[in-house]
Coordinates of C-alpha atoms in Angstrom, one line a residue:
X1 CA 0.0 0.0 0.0
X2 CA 1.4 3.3 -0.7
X3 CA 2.2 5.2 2.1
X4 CA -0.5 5.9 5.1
X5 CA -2.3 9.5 5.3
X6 CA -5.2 9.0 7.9
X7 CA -7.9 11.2 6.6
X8 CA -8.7 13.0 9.7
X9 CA -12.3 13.9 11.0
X10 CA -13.7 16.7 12.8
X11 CA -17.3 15.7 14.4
X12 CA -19.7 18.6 14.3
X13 CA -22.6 16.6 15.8
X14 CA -22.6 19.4 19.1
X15 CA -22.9 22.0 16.9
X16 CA -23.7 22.5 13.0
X17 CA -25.6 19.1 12.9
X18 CA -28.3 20.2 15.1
X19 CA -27.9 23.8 14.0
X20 CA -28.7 22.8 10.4
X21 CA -31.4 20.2 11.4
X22 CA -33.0 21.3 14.2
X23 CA -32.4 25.4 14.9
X24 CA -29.4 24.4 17.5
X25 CA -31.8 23.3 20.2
X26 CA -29.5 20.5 21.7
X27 CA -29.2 21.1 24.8
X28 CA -25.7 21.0 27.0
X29 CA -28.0 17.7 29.5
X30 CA -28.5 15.7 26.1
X31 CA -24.6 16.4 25.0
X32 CA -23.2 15.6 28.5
X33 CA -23.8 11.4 29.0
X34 CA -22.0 11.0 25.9
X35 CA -18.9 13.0 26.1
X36 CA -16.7 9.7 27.6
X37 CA -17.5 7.6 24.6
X38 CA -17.1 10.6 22.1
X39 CA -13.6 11.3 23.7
X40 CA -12.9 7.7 22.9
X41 CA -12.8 7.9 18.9
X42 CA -9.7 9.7 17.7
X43 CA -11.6 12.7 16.5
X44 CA -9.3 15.2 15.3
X45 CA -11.6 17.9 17.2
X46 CA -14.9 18.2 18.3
X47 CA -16.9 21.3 16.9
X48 CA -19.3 22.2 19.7
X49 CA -19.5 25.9 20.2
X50 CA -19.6 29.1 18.4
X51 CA -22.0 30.0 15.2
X52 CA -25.5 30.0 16.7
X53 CA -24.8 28.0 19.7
X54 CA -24.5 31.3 21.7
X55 CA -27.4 33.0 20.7
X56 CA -29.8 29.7 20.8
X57 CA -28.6 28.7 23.9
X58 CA -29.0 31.9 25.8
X59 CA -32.7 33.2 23.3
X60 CA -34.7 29.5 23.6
X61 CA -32.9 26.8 26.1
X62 CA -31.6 29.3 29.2
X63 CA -28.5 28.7 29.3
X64 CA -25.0 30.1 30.2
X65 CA -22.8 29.3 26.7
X66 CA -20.2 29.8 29.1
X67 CA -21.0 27.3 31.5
X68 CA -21.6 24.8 28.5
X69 CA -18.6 25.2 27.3
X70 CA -16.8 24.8 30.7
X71 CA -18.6 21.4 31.1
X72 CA -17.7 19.9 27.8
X73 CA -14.0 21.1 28.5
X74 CA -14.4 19.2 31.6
X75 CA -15.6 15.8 29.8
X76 CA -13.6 16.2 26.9
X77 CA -9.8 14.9 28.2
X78 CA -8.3 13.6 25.1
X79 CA -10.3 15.7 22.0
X80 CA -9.4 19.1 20.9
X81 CA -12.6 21.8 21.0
X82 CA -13.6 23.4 18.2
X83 CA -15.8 26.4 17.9
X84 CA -17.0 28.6 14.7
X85 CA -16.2 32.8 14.7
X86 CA -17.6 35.3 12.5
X87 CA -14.4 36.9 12.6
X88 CA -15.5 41.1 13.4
X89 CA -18.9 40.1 14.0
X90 CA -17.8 37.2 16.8
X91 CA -21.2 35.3 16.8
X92 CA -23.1 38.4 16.7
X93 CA -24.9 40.1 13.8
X94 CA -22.4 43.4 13.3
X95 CA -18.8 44.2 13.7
X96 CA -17.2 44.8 17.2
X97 CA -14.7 47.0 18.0
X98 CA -10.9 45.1 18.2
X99 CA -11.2 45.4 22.0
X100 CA -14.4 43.1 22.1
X101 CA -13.1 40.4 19.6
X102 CA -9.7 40.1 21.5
X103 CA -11.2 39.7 25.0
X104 CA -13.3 36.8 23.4
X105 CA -10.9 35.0 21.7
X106 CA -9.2 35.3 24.9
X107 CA -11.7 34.1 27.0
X108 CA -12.6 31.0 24.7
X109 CA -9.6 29.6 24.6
X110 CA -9.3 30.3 28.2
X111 CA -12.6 28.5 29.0
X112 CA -11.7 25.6 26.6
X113 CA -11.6 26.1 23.0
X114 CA -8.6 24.6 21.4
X115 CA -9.5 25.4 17.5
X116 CA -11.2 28.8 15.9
X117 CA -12.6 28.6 12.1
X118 CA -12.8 31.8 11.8
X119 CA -14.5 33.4 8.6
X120 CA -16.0 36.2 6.9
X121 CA -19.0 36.8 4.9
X122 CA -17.3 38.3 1.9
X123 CA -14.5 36.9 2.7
X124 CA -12.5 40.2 3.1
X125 CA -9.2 39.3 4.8
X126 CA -8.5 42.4 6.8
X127 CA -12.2 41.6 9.0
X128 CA -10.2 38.4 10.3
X129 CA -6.7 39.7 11.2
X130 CA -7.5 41.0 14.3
X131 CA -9.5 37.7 15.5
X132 CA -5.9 35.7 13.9
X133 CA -3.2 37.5 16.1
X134 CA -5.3 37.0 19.0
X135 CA -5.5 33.5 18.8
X136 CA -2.0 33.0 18.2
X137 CA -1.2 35.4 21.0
X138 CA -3.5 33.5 23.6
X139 CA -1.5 29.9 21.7
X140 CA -5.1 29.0 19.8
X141 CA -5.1 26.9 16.5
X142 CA -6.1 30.1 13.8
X143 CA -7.8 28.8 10.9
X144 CA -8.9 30.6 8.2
X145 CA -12.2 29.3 6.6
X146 CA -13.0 31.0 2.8
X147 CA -16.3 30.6 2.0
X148 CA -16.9 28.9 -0.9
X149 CA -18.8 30.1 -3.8
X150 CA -19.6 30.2 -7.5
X151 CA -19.0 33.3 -9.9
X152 CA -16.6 34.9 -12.5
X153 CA -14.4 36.5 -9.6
X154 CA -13.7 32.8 -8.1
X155 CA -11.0 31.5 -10.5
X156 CA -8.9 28.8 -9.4
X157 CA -6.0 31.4 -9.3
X158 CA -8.6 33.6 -6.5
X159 CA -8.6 30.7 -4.2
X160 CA -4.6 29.9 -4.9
X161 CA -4.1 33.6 -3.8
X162 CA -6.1 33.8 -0.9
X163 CA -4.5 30.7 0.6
X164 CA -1.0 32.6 0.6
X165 CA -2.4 35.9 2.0
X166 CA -3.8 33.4 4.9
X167 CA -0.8 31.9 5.8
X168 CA 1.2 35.1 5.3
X169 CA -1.4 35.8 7.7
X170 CA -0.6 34.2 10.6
X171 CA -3.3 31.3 10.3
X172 CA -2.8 28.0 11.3
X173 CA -4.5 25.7 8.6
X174 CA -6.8 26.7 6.1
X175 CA -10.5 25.6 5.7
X176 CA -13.1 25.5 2.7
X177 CA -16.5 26.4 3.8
X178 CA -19.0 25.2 1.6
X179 CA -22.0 26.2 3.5
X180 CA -24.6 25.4 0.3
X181 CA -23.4 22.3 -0.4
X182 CA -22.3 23.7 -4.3
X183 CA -18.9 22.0 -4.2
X184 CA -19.2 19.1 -6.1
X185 CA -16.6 16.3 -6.7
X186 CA -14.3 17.0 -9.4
X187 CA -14.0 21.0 -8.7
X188 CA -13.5 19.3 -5.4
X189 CA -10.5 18.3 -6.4
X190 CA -9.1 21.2 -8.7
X191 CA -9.8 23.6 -5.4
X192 CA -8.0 21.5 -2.9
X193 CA -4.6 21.3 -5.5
X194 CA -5.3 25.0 -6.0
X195 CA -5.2 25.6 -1.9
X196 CA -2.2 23.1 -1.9
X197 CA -0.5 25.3 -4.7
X198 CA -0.8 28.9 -3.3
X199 CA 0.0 27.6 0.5
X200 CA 1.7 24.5 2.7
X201 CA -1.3 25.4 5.3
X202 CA -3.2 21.8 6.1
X203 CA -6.9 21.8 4.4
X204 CA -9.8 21.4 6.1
X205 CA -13.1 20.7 4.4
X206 CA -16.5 21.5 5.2
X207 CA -19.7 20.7 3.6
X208 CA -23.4 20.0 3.8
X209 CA -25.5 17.3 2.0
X210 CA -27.9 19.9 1.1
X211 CA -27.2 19.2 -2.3
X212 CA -26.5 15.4 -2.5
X213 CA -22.6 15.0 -3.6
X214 CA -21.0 16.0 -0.2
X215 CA -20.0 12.5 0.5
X216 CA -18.9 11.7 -3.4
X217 CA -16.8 15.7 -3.0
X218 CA -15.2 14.3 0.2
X219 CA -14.2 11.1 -1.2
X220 CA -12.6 13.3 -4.6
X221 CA -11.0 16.3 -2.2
X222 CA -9.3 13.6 0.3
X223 CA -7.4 12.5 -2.9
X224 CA -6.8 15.5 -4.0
X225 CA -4.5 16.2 -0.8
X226 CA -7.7 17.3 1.8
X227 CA -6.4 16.6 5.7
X228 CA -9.4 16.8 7.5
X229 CA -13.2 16.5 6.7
X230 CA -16.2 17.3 8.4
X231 CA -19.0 15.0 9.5
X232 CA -21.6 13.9 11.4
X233 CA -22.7 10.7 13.7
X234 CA -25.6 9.0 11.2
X235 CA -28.7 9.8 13.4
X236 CA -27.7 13.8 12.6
X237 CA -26.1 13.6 9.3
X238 CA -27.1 14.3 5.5
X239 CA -30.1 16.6 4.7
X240 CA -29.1 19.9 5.4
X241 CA -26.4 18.6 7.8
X242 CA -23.1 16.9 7.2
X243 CA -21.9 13.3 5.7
X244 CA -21.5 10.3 8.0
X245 CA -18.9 9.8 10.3
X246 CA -19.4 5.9 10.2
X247 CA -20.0 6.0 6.3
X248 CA -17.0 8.5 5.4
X249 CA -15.1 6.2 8.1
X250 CA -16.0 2.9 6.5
X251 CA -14.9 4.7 2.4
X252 CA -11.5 4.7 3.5
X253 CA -11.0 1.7 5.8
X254 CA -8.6 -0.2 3.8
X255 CA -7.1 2.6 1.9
X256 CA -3.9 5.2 2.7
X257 CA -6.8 7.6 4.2
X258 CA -8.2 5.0 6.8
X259 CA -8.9 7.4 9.7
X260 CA -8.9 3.9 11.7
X261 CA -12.0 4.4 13.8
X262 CA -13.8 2.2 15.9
X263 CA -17.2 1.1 14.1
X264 CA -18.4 -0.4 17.0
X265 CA -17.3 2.9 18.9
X266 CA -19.3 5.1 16.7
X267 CA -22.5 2.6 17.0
X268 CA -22.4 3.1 20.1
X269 CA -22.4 6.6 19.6
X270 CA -25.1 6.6 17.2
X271 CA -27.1 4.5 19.4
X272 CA -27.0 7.3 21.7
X273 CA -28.6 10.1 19.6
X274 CA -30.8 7.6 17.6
X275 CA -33.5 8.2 20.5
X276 CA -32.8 12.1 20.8
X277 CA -33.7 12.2 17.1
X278 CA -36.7 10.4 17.5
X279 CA -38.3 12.6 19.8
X280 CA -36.9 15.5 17.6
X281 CA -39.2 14.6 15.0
X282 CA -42.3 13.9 16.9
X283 CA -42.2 16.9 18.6
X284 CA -42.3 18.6 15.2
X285 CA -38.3 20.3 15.9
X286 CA -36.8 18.0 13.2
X287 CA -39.1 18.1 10.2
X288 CA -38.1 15.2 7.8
X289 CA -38.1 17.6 4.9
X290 CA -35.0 19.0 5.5
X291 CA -33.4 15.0 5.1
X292 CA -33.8 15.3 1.2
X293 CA -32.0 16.4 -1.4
X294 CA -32.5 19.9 -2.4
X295 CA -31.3 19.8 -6.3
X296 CA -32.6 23.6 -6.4
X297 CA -29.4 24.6 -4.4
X298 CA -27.0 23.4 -7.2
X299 CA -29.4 25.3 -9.7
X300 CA -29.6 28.8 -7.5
X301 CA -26.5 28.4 -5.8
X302 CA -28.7 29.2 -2.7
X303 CA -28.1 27.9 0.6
X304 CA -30.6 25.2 2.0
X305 CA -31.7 27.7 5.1
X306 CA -32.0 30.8 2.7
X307 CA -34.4 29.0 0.6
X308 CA -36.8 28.0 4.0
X309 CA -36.4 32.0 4.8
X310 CA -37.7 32.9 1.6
X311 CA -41.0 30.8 1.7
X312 CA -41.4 32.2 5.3
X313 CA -40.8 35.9 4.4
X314 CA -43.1 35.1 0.9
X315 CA -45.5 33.6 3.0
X316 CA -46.0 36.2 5.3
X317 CA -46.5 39.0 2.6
X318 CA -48.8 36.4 0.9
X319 CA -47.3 36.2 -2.2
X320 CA -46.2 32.5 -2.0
X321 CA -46.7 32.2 -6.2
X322 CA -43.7 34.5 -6.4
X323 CA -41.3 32.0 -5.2
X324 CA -39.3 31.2 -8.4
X325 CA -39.3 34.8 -9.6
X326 CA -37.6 35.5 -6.3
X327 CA -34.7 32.8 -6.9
X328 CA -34.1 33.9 -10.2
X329 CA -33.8 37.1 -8.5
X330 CA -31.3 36.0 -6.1
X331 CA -28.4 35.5 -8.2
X332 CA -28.7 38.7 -10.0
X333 CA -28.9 40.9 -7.1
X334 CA -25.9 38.7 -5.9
X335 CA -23.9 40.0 -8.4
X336 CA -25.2 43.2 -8.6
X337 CA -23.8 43.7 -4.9
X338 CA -20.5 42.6 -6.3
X339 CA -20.8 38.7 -6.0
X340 CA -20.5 38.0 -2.1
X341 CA -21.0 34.7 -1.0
X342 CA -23.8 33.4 0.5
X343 CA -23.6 33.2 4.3
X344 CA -24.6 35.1 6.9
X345 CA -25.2 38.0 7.1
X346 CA -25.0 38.2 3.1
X347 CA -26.9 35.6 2.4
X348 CA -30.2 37.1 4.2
X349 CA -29.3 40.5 3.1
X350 CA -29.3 39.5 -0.6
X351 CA -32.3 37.0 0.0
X352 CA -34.8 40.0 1.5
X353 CA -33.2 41.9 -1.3
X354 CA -34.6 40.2 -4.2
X355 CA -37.7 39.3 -1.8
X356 CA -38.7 42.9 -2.0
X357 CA -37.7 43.6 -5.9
X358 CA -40.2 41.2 -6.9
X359 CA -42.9 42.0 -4.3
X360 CA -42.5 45.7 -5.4
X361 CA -42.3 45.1 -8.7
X362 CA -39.3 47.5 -9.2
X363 CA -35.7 46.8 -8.3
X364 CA -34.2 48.1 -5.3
X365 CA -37.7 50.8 -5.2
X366 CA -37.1 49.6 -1.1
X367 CA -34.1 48.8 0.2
X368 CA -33.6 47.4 3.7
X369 CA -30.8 49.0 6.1
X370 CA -28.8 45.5 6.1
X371 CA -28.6 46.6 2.2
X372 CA -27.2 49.8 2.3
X373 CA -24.8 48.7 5.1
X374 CA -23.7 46.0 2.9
X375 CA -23.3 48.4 -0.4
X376 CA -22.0 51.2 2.0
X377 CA -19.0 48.9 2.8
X378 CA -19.9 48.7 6.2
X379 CA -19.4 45.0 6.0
X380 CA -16.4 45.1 4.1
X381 CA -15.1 44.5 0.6
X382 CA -17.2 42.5 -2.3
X383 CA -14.7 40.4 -4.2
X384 CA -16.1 42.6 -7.3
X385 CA -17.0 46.6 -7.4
X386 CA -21.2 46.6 -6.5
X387 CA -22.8 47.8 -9.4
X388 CA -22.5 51.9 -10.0
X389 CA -26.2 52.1 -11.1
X390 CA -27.6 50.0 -8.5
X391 CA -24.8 51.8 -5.7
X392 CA -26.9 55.0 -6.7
X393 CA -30.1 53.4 -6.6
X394 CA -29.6 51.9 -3.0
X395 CA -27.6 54.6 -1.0
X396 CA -27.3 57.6 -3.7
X397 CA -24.4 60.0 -3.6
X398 CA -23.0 58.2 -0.5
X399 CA -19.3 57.7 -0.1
X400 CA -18.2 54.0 0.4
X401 CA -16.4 52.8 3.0
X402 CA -12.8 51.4 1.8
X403 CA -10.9 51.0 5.0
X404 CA -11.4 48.0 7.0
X405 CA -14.9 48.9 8.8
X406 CA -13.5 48.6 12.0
X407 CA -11.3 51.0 11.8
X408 CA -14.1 53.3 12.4
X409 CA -15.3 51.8 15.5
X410 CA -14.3 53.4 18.9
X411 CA -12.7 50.4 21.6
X412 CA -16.2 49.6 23.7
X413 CA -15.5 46.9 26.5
X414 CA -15.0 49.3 29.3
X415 CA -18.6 51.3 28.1
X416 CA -20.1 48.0 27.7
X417 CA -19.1 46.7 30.9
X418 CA -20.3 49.8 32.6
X419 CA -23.9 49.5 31.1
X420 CA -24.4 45.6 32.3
X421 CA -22.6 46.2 35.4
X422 CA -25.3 44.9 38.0
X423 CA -26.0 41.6 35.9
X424 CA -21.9 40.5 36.1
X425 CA -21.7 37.5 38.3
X426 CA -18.1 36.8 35.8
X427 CA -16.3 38.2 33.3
X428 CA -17.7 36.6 30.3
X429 CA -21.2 37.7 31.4
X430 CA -19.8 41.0 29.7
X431 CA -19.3 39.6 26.4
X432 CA -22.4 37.5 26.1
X433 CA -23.8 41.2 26.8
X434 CA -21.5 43.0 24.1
X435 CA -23.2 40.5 21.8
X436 CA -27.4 40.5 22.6
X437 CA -27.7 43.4 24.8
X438 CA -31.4 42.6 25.4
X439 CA -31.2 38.4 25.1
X440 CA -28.4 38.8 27.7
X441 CA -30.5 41.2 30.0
X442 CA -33.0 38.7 29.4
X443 CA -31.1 35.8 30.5
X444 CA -29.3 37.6 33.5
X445 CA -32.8 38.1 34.9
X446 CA -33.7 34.6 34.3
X447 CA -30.7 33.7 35.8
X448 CA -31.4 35.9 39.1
X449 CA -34.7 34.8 39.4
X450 CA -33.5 30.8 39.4
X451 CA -31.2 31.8 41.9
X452 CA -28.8 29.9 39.2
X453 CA -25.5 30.5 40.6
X454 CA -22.5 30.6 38.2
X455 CA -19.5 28.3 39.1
X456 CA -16.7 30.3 39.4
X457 CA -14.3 27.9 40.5
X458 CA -14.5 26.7 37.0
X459 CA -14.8 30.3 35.5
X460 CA -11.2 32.1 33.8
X461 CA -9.6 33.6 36.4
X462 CA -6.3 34.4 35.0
X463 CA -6.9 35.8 31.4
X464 CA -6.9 39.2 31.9
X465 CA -8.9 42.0 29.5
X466 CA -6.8 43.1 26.8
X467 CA -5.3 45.4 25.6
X468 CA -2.3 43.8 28.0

């Protein structure tokens, strides 16, 4: 046999498994009893924080993300904790000032976080550096995850030059984000060579099976040179969620890429969330729809969740019959903003977008505020220039921003910290605030009411706010 390259495996099954199946409403008592047997497998990490985890855990199950991730830091011994970051946005909805993102990179690898994807919604470079040097500096693994998309500006030579900028960077490794499931197996391969090419950063690989050739794209990027892959213990997997872990295991067994996991192990596992599921689905939380195969997202190059918004927001206005108008409207308001890919924010910005040029019957006639910010620049740089006619139409004689929008933003722990000042049992409880002011306020008074005392003995006590 040639020579052995374990494929490794990251298991997202904490995190964007039941984020994409079921609105990210496992909570930290069902993920507890099977932490010793997870810890058991060889993962290469566990991703179990970060990207909606935060927000869900604190809006709809009332709990401490904090305190969650404490507790799997606890049970996890021998598997490295992974979480996702929106690089200036954290896991919030805008951009933070550099003060904010520092003290919670610092405080996540404090509390237990080992690995940080971090990524950006256009995937403008200078919205991660600052999120980068502070995970180096606190001795965190940096990766850089592009997200992947489909469009004149994303040549193979794009992708080859953005995986040297990242590991001039700083970063760590380097992560494909294909958060639509448009990937498919043989550009697979011509992207990963392409990453290989421009960088000597390891490649990560993440994909849903929104689309239906996640598993046959993993199989073609792992030969292409891929490291790792991301995927999903069976009860939780495919749908809008990721490949197998026992399947993807069992492709390579045999081969140079045997990840050499324990089948038995991992039935175990899915044993163990094979009930969980169950009642998911009778209680109307997991709906079986979102188990298919979605051919439409190869067709629109629209993520699997964007499409459900759209028939919500269409519903709503009552105008349900305008659904395929509105994703052939999609991709040309997508490039008319300059070709950003789709993930949030952009994704919904560009989807209420063409909601509202159909509706209207004139384009861009209304304009949401996420629009302009986005056309403005206050999100950063499109790949491509937006479109000067449609620039005028949205935000008129404006001036775009070119700097890095962060620049513009003031340092705001210490105003922060003054405004939630009577809620702060520990430090963190200032950053869940710096995110949702008013689902944090919300949750502190919860919190008092229960009488739900935080356990500081487990809290950071030595990471200090920056700037040190």
């Amino acid at each position: 046999m040639a020579d052995k390259k374990p494929i490794k495996i990251t298991e997202t099954v904490l995190r964007d498994a039941h984020q994409s199946l079921i609105a990210t409403r496992m909570t930290t008592e069902q993920m507890l009893p099977i932490i010793d047997k997870m810890d058991k497998v060889g993962y290469h990490s566990v991703e179990c924080w970060g990207g909606a985890t935060f927000d869900a855990s604190l809006r709809f199950l009332k709990e401490d993300p904090w305190e969650r991730l404490r507790k799997l830091r606890d049970g996890f011994k021998n598997t490295k904790l992974q979480m996702l970051f929106r690089g200036q946005n954290i896991l919030g909805y805008r951009h933070y000032a550099d003060d904010v993102v520092e003290y919670f990179v610092q405080k996540s690898i404090a509390n237990g976080i080992d690995i940080i994807r971090i990524f950006d919604c256009l995937n403008d470079l200078r919205n991660l550096q600052t999120s980068v040097k502070a995970c180096n500096k606190e001795g965190g693994h940096a990766q850089v995850a592009l997200s992947y998309t489909l469009g004149d500006a994303y040549t193979l030579d794009y992708w080859k030059d953005m995986a040297k900028r990242i590991e001039d960077m700083g970063a760590d490794s380097i992560c494909i984000k294909d958060m639509a499931g448009l990937l498919v197996p043989n550009k697979a391969t011509e992207l990963v060579q392409a990453l290989k090419d421009g960088s000597s950063l390891p490649i990560q690989l993440h994909t849903h099976y929104t689309s239906g050739v996640a598993s046959m794209t993993y199989l073609k990027a792992v030969e292409a040179g891929c490291d790792v892959i991301d995927t999903a213990i069976s009860p939780l997997a495919l749908g809008t969620s990721q490949p197998a872990t026992e399947v993807m295991a069992k492709t390579f067994e045999g081969t140079e890429f045997d990840p050499g996991l324990d089948q038995k192990l991992l039935a175990e596992i899915a044993d163990y969330f094979r009930p969980l599921r169950e009642e998911w689905i009778a209680s109307g939380l997991l709906n079986p729809k979102v188990l298919g195969v979605n051919v439409k997202t190869l067709l629109y190059q629209v993520p699997g969740g964007m499409l459900s918004n759209l028939v919500s927001q269409l519903k709503e206005m009552g105008a349900e019959d305008k659904f395929e108008a509105v994703l052939e409207e999609v991709p040309r308001v997508r490039k008319d903003y300059g070709e950003p890919p789709l993930v949030t924010p952009s994704s919904q910005i560009v989807g209420t977008q063409a909601v509202l040029n159909v509706v209207t019957g004139e384009r861009y006639k209304m304009c949401t505020k996420e629009s302009k910010a986005l056309v403005r620049g206050e999100y950063g740089q499109s790949v491509k220039p937006v479109d000067p006619e449609v620039k005028k139409k949205v935000i008129g004689d404006e001036e775009q921003i070119t700097c890095r929008p962060a620049d513009l933003l003031e340092n705001e722990l210490d105003k922060i910290e003054k405004e939630m000042i009577q809620y702060k049992k520990q430090d963190e409880d200032v950053l869940t605030y710096a995110l949702f002011p008013q689902v944090a306020t919300d949750f502190f008074k919860y919190r008092e009411a229960q009488d739900k005392k935080v356990d500081v003995t487990l809290a950071d006590k030595d990471s200090t706010a920056y700037p040190v």
